[in-house]
Short mmCIF file of C-alpha atoms in Angstrom, two decimals:
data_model
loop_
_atom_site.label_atom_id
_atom_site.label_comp_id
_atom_site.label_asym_id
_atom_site.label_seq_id
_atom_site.Cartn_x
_atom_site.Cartn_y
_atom_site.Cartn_z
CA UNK K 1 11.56 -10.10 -2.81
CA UNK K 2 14.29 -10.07 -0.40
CA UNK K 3 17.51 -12.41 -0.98
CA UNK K 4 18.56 -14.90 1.86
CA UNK K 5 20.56 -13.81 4.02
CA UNK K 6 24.65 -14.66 2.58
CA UNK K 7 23.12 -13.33 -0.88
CA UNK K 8 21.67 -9.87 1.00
CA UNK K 9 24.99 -7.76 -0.06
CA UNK K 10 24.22 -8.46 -3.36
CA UNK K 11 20.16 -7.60 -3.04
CA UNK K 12 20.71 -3.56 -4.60
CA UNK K 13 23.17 -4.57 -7.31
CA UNK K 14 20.67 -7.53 -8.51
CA UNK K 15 17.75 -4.85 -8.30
CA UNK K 16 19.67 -2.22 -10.84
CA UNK K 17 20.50 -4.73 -13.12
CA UNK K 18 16.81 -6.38 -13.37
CA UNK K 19 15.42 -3.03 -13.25
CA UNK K 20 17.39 -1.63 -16.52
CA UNK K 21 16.75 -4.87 -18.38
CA UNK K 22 13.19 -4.40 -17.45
CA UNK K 23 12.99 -0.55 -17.87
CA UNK K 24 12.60 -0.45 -22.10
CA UNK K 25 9.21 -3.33 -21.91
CA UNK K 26 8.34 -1.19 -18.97
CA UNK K 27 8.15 2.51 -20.78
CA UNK K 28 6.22 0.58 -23.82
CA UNK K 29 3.82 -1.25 -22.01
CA UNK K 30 2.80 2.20 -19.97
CA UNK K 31 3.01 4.39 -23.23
CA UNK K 32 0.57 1.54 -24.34
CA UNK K 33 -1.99 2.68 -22.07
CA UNK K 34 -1.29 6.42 -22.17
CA UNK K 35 2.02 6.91 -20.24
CA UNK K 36 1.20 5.85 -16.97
CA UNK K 37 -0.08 2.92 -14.64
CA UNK K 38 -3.91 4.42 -14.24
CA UNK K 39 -4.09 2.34 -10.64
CA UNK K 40 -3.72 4.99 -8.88
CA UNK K 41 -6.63 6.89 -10.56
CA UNK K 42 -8.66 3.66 -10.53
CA UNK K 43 -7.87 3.28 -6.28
CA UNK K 44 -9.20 6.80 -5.98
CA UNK K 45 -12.17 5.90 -8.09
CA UNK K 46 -12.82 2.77 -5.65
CA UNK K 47 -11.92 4.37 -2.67
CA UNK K 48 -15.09 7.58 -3.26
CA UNK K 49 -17.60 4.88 -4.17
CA UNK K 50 -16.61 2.75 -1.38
CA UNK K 51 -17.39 6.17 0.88
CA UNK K 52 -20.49 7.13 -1.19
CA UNK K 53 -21.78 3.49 -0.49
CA UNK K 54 -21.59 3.61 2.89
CA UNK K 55 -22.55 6.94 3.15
CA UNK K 56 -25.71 5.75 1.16
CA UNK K 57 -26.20 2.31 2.73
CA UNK K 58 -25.77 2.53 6.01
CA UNK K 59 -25.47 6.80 6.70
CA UNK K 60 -21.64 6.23 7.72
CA UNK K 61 -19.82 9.15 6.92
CA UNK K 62 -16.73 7.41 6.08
CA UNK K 63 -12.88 8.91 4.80
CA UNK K 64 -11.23 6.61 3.02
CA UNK K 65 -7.11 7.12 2.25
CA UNK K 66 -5.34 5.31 -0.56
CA UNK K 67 -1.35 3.72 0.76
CA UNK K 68 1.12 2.28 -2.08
CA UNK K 69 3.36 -0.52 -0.76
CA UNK K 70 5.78 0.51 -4.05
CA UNK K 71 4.96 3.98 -5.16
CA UNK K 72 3.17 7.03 -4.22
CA UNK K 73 1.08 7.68 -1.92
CA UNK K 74 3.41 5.21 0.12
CA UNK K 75 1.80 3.42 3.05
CA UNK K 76 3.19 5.73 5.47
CA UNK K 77 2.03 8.83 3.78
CA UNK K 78 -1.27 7.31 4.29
CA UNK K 79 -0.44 6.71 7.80
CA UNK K 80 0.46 10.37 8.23
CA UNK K 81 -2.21 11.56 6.95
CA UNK K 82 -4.71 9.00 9.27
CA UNK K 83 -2.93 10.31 12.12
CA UNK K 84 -3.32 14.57 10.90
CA UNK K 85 -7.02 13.95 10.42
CA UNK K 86 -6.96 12.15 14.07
CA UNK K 87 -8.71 8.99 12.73
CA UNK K 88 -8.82 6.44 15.55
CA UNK K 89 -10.28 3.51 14.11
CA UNK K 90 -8.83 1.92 10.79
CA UNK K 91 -10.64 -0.80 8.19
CA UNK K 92 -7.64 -1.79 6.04
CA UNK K 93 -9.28 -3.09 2.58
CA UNK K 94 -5.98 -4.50 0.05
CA UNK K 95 -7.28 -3.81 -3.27
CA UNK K 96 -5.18 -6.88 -4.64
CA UNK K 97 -6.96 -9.21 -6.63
CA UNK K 98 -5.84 -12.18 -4.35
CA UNK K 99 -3.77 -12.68 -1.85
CA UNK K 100 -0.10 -13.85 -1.81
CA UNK K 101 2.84 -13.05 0.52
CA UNK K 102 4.40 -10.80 -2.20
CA UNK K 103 1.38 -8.83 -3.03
CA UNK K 104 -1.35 -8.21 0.79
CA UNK K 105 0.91 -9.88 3.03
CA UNK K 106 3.99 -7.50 2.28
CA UNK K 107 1.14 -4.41 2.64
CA UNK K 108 -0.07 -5.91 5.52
CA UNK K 109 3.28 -6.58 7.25
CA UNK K 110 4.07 -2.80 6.41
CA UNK K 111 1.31 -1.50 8.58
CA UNK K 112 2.46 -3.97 11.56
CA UNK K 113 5.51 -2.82 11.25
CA UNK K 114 4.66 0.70 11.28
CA UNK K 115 2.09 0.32 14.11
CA UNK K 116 4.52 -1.51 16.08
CA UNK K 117 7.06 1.32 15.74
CA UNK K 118 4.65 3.78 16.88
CA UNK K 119 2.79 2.79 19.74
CA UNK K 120 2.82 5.82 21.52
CA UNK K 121 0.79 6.86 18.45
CA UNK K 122 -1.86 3.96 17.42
CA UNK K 123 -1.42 2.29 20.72
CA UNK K 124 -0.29 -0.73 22.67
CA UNK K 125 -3.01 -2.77 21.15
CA UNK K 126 -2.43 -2.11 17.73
CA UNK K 127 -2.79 -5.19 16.14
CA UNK K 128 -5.26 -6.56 12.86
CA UNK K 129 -8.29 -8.44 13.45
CA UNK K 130 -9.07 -10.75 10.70
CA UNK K 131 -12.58 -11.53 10.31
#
């Protein structure tokens, strides 16, 4: 969440003070659940039976790459990776449960962003098709 704009100087100070008050519930919710968040495990998990679905369904011999908006594997690292395999066609699939501004929209406006950065790379049409 991003302050407006006269409160913006004031946007990293804000952060380390919610973060440390939040930081104790934090590190006993996740030692709840054995120590860590298990989504990444669980995207993985998704990701191989999306590609062993199609792969079954439909004989598409599919890779599929997992990109964090917040934490590793960040977005970009993702992106990297599209572009060192030389992947030129992309189905972007947010794994939120629903969609709000804060949770797909912020991944999706990531991707613009980087796609819009890179042309050169992913091309002067780069764009999303929503279907």
């Amino acid at each position: 969440i991003r302050l407006p704009a006269p409160l913006a100087p004031l946007q990293s100070l804000i952060a380390l003070f919610i973060s440390k008050r939040r930081a104790p519930k934090s590190i006993a919710a996740y030692n709840s659940i054995g120590g860590g968040s298990p989504i990444l495990q669980y995207s993985n998990e998704q990701a191989d039976l999306v590609a062993e679905s199609l792969e079954e369904r439909y004989g598409l011999a599919v890779k599929t790459y997992i990109g964090m908006r917040y934490w590793y594997p960040f977005t970009e690292e993702a992106l990297q990776e599209i572009q060192n395999d030389g992947i030129n066609a992309l189905v972007i699939v947010p794994l939120y449960p629903q969609f709000s501004i804060s949770t797909s929209g912020s991944s999706l406006r990531i991707l613009q962003e980087e796609f819009a950065k890179r042309r050169d790379l992913w091309g002067e049409g780069s764009s999303f098709k929503n279907k």
